[in-house]
Amino acid sequence: MTLHSPSHLAGIVGFRGYSGAELVRLLLHHPSVEPVLLEHRDDAEPDPEPLNHPSLIDRIRFSPEAVREAGLAAVFLATPPEVSLDLAPALIEAGVKVIDLSGAFRLRTPENYQRWYGASHPRPDLLASAAYGLPEFHRATLAGAPFISNPGCYPTAANLALQPLIEAGVVDRSAGIVCDAKSGVSGAGRKASLSNSFCEVAENFSAYAVLQHRHVPEILLTSGIDEDELSFTAHLLPINRGILETIYFRSRNLRSTRDLLAIYASRYAEEPFLRILPAGSLPRLQAVNYTNFCDIGAVLDPKTGRGVVVSAIDNLIKGAAGQAVQNLNLALGLPETAGLL
Amino acid sequence: MTLHSPSHLAGIVGFRGYSGAELVRLLLHHPSVEPVLLEHRDDAEPDPEPLNHPSLIDRIRFSPEAVREAGLAAVFLATPPEVSLDLAPALIEAGVKVIDLSGAFRLRTPENYQRWYGASHPRPDLLASAAYGLPEFHRATLAGAPFISNPGCYPTAANLALQPLIEAGVVDRSAGIVCDAKSGVSGAGRKASLSNSFCEVAENFSAYAVLQHRHVPEILLTSGIDEDELSFTAHLLPINRGILETIYFRSRNLRSTRDLLAIYASRYAEEPFLRILPAGSLPRLQAVNYTNFCDIGAVLDPKTGRGVVVSAIDNLIKGAAGQAVQNLNLALGLPETAGLL
Amino acid sequence: MTLHSPSHLAGIVGFRGYSGAELVRLLLHHPSVEPVLLEHRDDAEPDPEPLNHPSLIDRIRFSPEAVREAGLAAVFLATPPEVSLDLAPALIEAGVKVIDLSGAFRLRTPENYQRWYGASHPRPDLLASAAYGLPEFHRATLAGAPFISNPGCYPTAANLALQPLIEAGVVDRSAGIVCDAKSGVSGAGRKASLSNSFCEVAENFSAYAVLQHRHVPEILLTSGIDEDELSFTAHLLPINRGILETIYFRSRNLRSTRDLLAIYASRYAEEPFLRILPAGSLPRLQAVNYTNFCDIGAVLDPKTGRGVVVSAIDNLIKGAAGQAVQNLNLALGLPETAGLL
Amino acid sequence: MTLHSPSHLAGIVGFRGYSGAELVRLLLHHPSVEPVLLEHRDDAEPDPEPLNHPSLIDRIRFSPEAVREAGLAAVFLATPPEVSLDLAPALIEAGVKVIDLSGAFRLRTPENYQRWYGASHPRPDLLASAAYGLPEFHRATLAGAPFISNPGCYPTAANLALQPLIEAGVVDRSAGIVCDAKSGVSGAGRKASLSNSFCEVAENFSAYAVLQHRHVPEILLTSGIDEDELSFTAHLLPINRGILETIYFRSRNLRSTRDLLAIYASRYAEEPFLRILPAGSLPRLQAVNYTNFCDIGAVLDPKTGRGVVVSAIDNLIKGAAGQAVQNLNLALGLPETAGLL
């Protein structure tokens, strides 16, 4: 009798990408879920630098039928939006739980999708039904959910930092909120690209998608703030992984850094993956990389109410694969932290 | 008759540091100034990893008398503030032009110095008389100046981006201004330090000095904006050199990115070291590193007036040694771009 | 009843260093050993950038008595040689198993120690009695051993690559063997140092300790080859972690890359941490970092018998903390791979 | 009257690549040559991240006629071998000096080209007539040469280190020579490629082309040593630029490091771009990057005659564009160091 025999199998489409590879790695350490690599037709071409997947993991050719026959409880789609749009419907109909890591089902309405992704959405019904997988704020709808849309990496770090302040009503929204976000290169996915080649990124730094990043609407949807109130800029850091966001706001009522930190301490008292740093400390990427933690630090100027909050996550873990496993745990009724600590 | 015979000698105290080494390199290519290395007593200990200074350069032991006897027209102090405070007075009295790259003489009043540098200033008279060396905004007072305080690296990038907007009156200052600044590691100087060791910096990123960086008052002094109106945060980039700042504001009157860029194009039309990028382009550090250029790009949201300006410089060149040479040229009546293009 | 209740406690002196921090991390995932942080007097000064140790881990002030009273089964010394020389004897006498990660007890004879470490050894008796902890070649003497000297990082990668060839008698030793070794910066330890500061290491690469690295005698002792037969050079890679060594030799008898690889496949058939790559593939640091694996690839030119073997390990895991846990498992009679896969 | 008016125009095909961009940069500082950008048909697609070329430089569409009409004295081909094979003949026939930076004309015989480049050479006559542009060893044939084949980056560093020893007859060639070479990523050219993308290279290190790199025959041709005597392995460093090679040999006759260094000091006494480091010092890439220097350091074990030589160059300067300008200077009868110091 094995004590930790896996009771569930979870398939991974896109296991050759960075998020997909992290899913494999995390599930190999999961006490009750085992990964199955799903070969999708777009993966036909040989992989020039294969990531290290232990040879013992099962691989099967993807099809909804094969997924059912293999008895998979869930499938992760670590794929581009267009592939997710293609694969998700049949899986959902087949009763397999789907956790989609792409942006295909994050925005709720076809109009919003059209605006930010520049295409009409083929399945508005599924768009409306997808549960948005930010457990710290949507846990109730994620428990047992058949279809989960995993949040973007930038919105995860932004919402975990902003949302407690919005809920507490301490942000003077009329003064505007700035979110200055910086991400490692793995956020762009695993593919040949001149702009992500070593010599173009190393010893370099730049801003992109100023005021128009497609992750912005995810922040607005979760927080309820208006587009006009938020200025969001993304930057490309010359590192492999990690996202750090520096958020600026004007507070109502807050009198000190201690008051500001107390909001987080209270809101996240029961959250296993949120770490609130003491006054005087600020997040560093090295402290969160390779973990599912989100670290938050903050400073408030008592004289003027200017507030600065810094949040940090590993874009591939809490910003992608780790949060997806957290969502899988919720969907399957497993302990939420299983395989993640 | 040699056409390019140097007519001036300039000494460098602190030539073993990163800014000092850049001064040497720049002056070796200067058509009419030649560097002289000034050995200061604090440099007595052997240098574990000597920077590459051609052996032909003159070296003399520093003293005000030696400086005079050697016929040096000017001395650069690429030294910590306390060393600059010690060395500058005698040189100035000896009639040698001084360009100080430290923060010792940047803040004008002893009260301001006390607040931000945590020490009383020993020479308020010199503090008041130092010309602040940001040529694009103080050129008149720099021409022929006997004593120049070279700006900090962060304020250089901030003021070059902010000042034209303040002058043009297009910033709604009551809504606050955010300056999110990121710097390469050489900004911290050349010294043994755990926090700047490779393993603590590489694959890492963090914020520091939130709302309280000692470069803040330089921005306020130049721009005239109030401390309460500006939120400034510094970050440490895992690269050798370069500063990029992302500045957020709410505009009055501006209707488009084109309008916003036109302010810079007009203000900087005659400036040799300012490059305004076309709409749709944003600065990258690789484009400014090893040059004295400051690149500026901008975006304005016409609907809401939210503006974002990005400026980039090489912290060791336009943010230190290059600007110091630019100031030397002004002080000596040479062409301002000599040795810098 | 908890099924995985730890049956052993293991103390770590030097837990603030890079190897010590990895020991903590590994033991937190070990099924039957739990870490205890041992505060040594030299750690008195506050840590500027504390590594992330979960607050729940026990910390006690180090002394042999405290170690005994706390019931520690073993103590890891992740300390400089002089500290290990100071601490090891009393622990051994107190019957606590000691695994020393420094070079203090690796060389067997006081003469050899004097030559390579430049000091006389205070405890030749312990030097002679220490078991050299390279399990793949000394497993028998490590089982139950009271005192284990953990190998250096460079010798681990070198011996795992060289030793099977020496044993198989396929190396023409008279033609000489070259070992060109490259290491990430963490190999130098966690301390303030100008030569390891970011700006001196990034975008740089250099050789050091040519023909005279103190890790050389460990290679000679294990393999039995003569000093005159081996040329070893170390290089500093601008990365955090990982060692890759490229070894050149002339073969006797070997006819093909396949023959060469077959020697490794046979010798390491039962080894859990050795991975022999197929012909045409070569090790990469990304594939071994954060693991206890040693990857080996090889090429043989059939016409001339020139052979090249490449081995790669994580210097902090298989080259330090991971191998130390492997040795702890052997010393305590636990499964050798416990906590390492 | 301008004193430094350029007397020559030199065209650059492939100015968007890394070597081509360095050519532009170097020629902009050249006292008597001015660059002209030659748009070749393969450059038609828009450049996603344009390198910084001052807008004032002339650009013309490439054709042999246009080159003649524009009065270009020379054309640099910073292009792949197949493009160089296509463009060089007509230019040479038109009497324009050609300096080819590709491997198309380096190997002298069609048989050798076929073996290492895997294709038959279309112009054996030009292959035989190309002057091999390593000035330190072929200066006589380069003076005034109409057609120069610029050496590969690895062979430049290897030959500058090996050749003086071969000439001096101090190498025991029967014992074999090892050349362990490490290069920054720009050596692979500027193009989209998964294997050179940031996340595959950063925090990684690997060997490639073991015993079969196509730069090997260039080393053999110059030095006259046999293929069986040389083991050459290339490695990819996670940095932008620079090559460092560590060369191992057994000496005849040499008695000390001093003797070994004296060979270089004597051979290179008049060479402007060779720097021989004193005993105890070894080359670092930071010391040669952005320069045309080759630094050489060496160690000899007097007891056994084992020798180790380390050479370092900037792969884009002395290994490509800088050496090409050095060759242009020779071809045009200009001072050899013009534009390079």
Short mmCIF file of N, CA, C and O in Angstrom, two decimals, chain A residues 180-223:
data_model
loop_
_atom_site.label_atom_id
_atom_site.label_comp_id
_atom_site.label_asym_id
_atom_site.label_seq_id
_atom_site.Cartn_x
_atom_site.Cartn_y
_atom_site.Cartn_z
N ASP A 180 3.51 50.61 -11.83
CA ASP A 180 4.72 50.50 -12.64
C ASP A 180 5.24 49.07 -12.48
O ASP A 180 5.74 48.69 -11.42
N ALA A 181 5.11 48.28 -13.55
CA ALA A 181 5.35 46.83 -13.46
C ALA A 181 6.59 46.42 -14.24
O ALA A 181 6.86 46.96 -15.31
N LYS A 182 7.37 45.48 -13.67
CA LYS A 182 8.60 45.01 -14.30
C LYS A 182 8.59 43.49 -14.28
O LYS A 182 8.40 42.90 -13.24
N SER A 183 8.88 42.90 -15.44
CA SER A 183 8.83 41.43 -15.53
C SER A 183 10.08 40.85 -16.15
O SER A 183 10.68 41.44 -17.05
N GLY A 184 10.47 39.66 -15.69
CA GLY A 184 11.51 38.88 -16.34
C GLY A 184 11.06 38.38 -17.70
O GLY A 184 9.87 38.44 -18.04
N VAL A 185 12.01 37.87 -18.47
CA VAL A 185 11.78 37.58 -19.88
C VAL A 185 10.90 36.36 -20.10
O VAL A 185 10.23 36.25 -21.12
N SER A 186 10.86 35.44 -19.16
CA SER A 186 10.06 34.24 -19.38
C SER A 186 8.58 34.56 -19.54
O SER A 186 7.83 33.75 -20.09
N GLY A 187 8.17 35.74 -19.08
CA GLY A 187 6.79 36.16 -19.27
C GLY A 187 6.37 36.22 -20.73
O GLY A 187 5.20 36.13 -21.05
N ALA A 188 7.33 36.33 -21.62
CA ALA A 188 7.02 36.43 -23.05
C ALA A 188 6.90 35.06 -23.70
O ALA A 188 6.64 34.96 -24.90
N GLY A 189 7.09 34.00 -22.94
CA GLY A 189 6.95 32.66 -23.52
C GLY A 189 8.23 32.16 -24.14
O GLY A 189 9.22 32.88 -24.26
N ARG A 190 8.19 30.87 -24.54
CA ARG A 190 9.39 30.20 -25.05
C ARG A 190 9.29 30.09 -26.56
O ARG A 190 8.61 29.22 -27.10
N LYS A 191 9.96 31.01 -27.23
CA LYS A 191 9.92 30.98 -28.69
C LYS A 191 11.08 31.80 -29.24
O LYS A 191 11.63 32.66 -28.55
N ALA A 192 11.44 31.51 -30.46
CA ALA A 192 12.48 32.29 -31.13
C ALA A 192 11.95 33.69 -31.39
O ALA A 192 10.84 33.86 -31.88
N SER A 193 12.73 34.70 -31.06
CA SER A 193 12.29 36.08 -31.24
C SER A 193 13.51 36.97 -31.11
O SER A 193 14.29 36.83 -30.16
N LEU A 194 13.71 37.86 -32.07
CA LEU A 194 14.87 38.74 -31.99
C LEU A 194 14.80 39.61 -30.75
O LEU A 194 15.77 39.80 -30.04
N SER A 195 13.60 40.13 -30.46
CA SER A 195 13.52 41.10 -29.36
C SER A 195 13.76 40.45 -28.00
O SER A 195 14.09 41.13 -27.05
N ASN A 196 13.62 39.14 -27.90
CA ASN A 196 13.93 38.47 -26.64
C ASN A 196 15.25 37.72 -26.68
O ASN A 196 15.54 36.91 -25.80
N SER A 197 16.05 37.95 -27.72
CA SER A 197 17.34 37.26 -27.79
C SER A 197 18.29 37.86 -26.76
O SER A 197 18.14 39.01 -26.33
N PHE A 198 19.24 37.05 -26.32
CA PHE A 198 20.09 37.45 -25.22
C PHE A 198 20.71 38.83 -25.42
O PHE A 198 20.67 39.68 -24.53
N CYS A 199 21.28 39.05 -26.59
CA CYS A 199 22.02 40.31 -26.79
C CYS A 199 21.12 41.54 -26.85
O CYS A 199 21.60 42.66 -26.69
N GLU A 200 19.83 41.34 -27.08
CA GLU A 200 18.92 42.49 -27.10
C GLU A 200 18.36 42.78 -25.71
O GLU A 200 17.83 43.87 -25.47
N VAL A 201 18.47 41.82 -24.81
CA VAL A 201 17.86 41.96 -23.48
C VAL A 201 18.90 42.21 -22.39
O VAL A 201 18.70 43.04 -21.50
N ALA A 202 20.01 41.49 -22.45
CA ALA A 202 21.02 41.61 -21.40
C ALA A 202 21.60 43.02 -21.41
O ALA A 202 21.77 43.62 -22.48
N GLU A 203 21.94 43.55 -20.24
CA GLU A 203 22.45 44.91 -20.15
C GLU A 203 21.53 45.90 -20.87
O GLU A 203 21.98 46.87 -21.47
N ASN A 204 20.23 45.64 -20.78
CA ASN A 204 19.25 46.54 -21.37
C ASN A 204 18.06 46.63 -20.42
O ASN A 204 17.94 45.85 -19.47
N PHE A 205 17.17 47.57 -20.67
CA PHE A 205 15.95 47.72 -19.89
C PHE A 205 15.08 48.68 -20.67
O PHE A 205 15.56 49.66 -21.23
N SER A 206 13.77 48.39 -20.73
CA SER A 206 12.89 49.26 -21.50
C SER A 206 11.45 49.10 -21.05
O SER A 206 11.09 48.09 -20.44
N ALA A 207 10.67 50.10 -21.36
CA ALA A 207 9.23 50.07 -21.09
C ALA A 207 8.50 49.61 -22.35
O ALA A 207 9.00 49.75 -23.45
N TYR A 208 7.33 49.04 -22.17
CA TYR A 208 6.52 48.68 -23.35
C TYR A 208 5.03 48.72 -22.96
O TYR A 208 4.69 48.72 -21.79
N ALA A 209 4.20 48.75 -23.98
CA ALA A 209 2.75 48.70 -23.79
C ALA A 209 2.25 49.75 -22.80
O ALA A 209 1.35 49.50 -22.00
N VAL A 210 2.83 50.95 -22.86
CA VAL A 210 2.44 52.02 -21.95
C VAL A 210 0.95 52.33 -22.09
O VAL A 210 0.47 52.61 -23.19
N LEU A 211 0.21 52.25 -21.01
CA LEU A 211 -1.22 52.56 -20.93
C LEU A 211 -2.11 51.64 -21.77
O LEU A 211 -3.32 51.82 -21.82
N GLN A 212 -1.53 50.63 -22.41
CA GLN A 212 -2.38 49.80 -23.27
C GLN A 212 -2.07 48.32 -23.19
O GLN A 212 -2.33 47.57 -24.13
N HIS A 213 -1.54 47.85 -22.08
CA HIS A 213 -1.25 46.43 -21.94
C HIS A 213 -2.56 45.65 -21.80
O HIS A 213 -3.45 46.07 -21.09
N ARG A 214 -2.63 44.48 -22.44
CA ARG A 214 -3.89 43.73 -22.41
C ARG A 214 -4.17 43.10 -21.05
O ARG A 214 -5.23 42.50 -20.87
N HIS A 215 -3.25 43.23 -20.13
CA HIS A 215 -3.53 42.78 -18.77
C HIS A 215 -4.29 43.84 -17.96
O HIS A 215 -4.81 43.54 -16.89
N VAL A 216 -4.35 45.07 -18.47
CA VAL A 216 -5.04 46.14 -17.73
C VAL A 216 -6.48 45.78 -17.41
O VAL A 216 -6.93 45.94 -16.27
N PRO A 217 -7.27 45.31 -18.38
CA PRO A 217 -8.69 45.07 -18.06
C PRO A 217 -8.88 44.04 -16.95
O PRO A 217 -9.88 44.10 -16.23
N GLU A 218 -7.96 43.11 -16.78
CA GLU A 218 -8.08 42.16 -15.66
C GLU A 218 -7.98 42.88 -14.32
O GLU A 218 -8.63 42.49 -13.35
N ILE A 219 -7.15 43.90 -14.28
CA ILE A 219 -7.03 44.65 -13.02
C ILE A 219 -8.32 45.41 -12.76
O ILE A 219 -8.86 45.42 -11.66
N LEU A 220 -8.85 46.03 -13.82
CA LEU A 220 -10.08 46.82 -13.66
C LEU A 220 -11.25 45.92 -13.26
O LEU A 220 -12.03 46.27 -12.36
N LEU A 221 -11.36 44.76 -13.89
CA LEU A 221 -12.49 43.87 -13.60
C LEU A 221 -12.49 43.42 -12.15
O LEU A 221 -13.53 43.36 -11.49
N THR A 222 -11.31 43.07 -11.65
CA THR A 222 -11.24 42.57 -10.28
C THR A 222 -11.46 43.67 -9.26
O THR A 222 -12.19 43.50 -8.27
N SER A 223 -10.84 44.82 -9.52
CA SER A 223 -10.84 45.86 -8.49
C SER A 223 -12.04 46.79 -8.59
O SER A 223 -12.39 47.46 -7.63
#
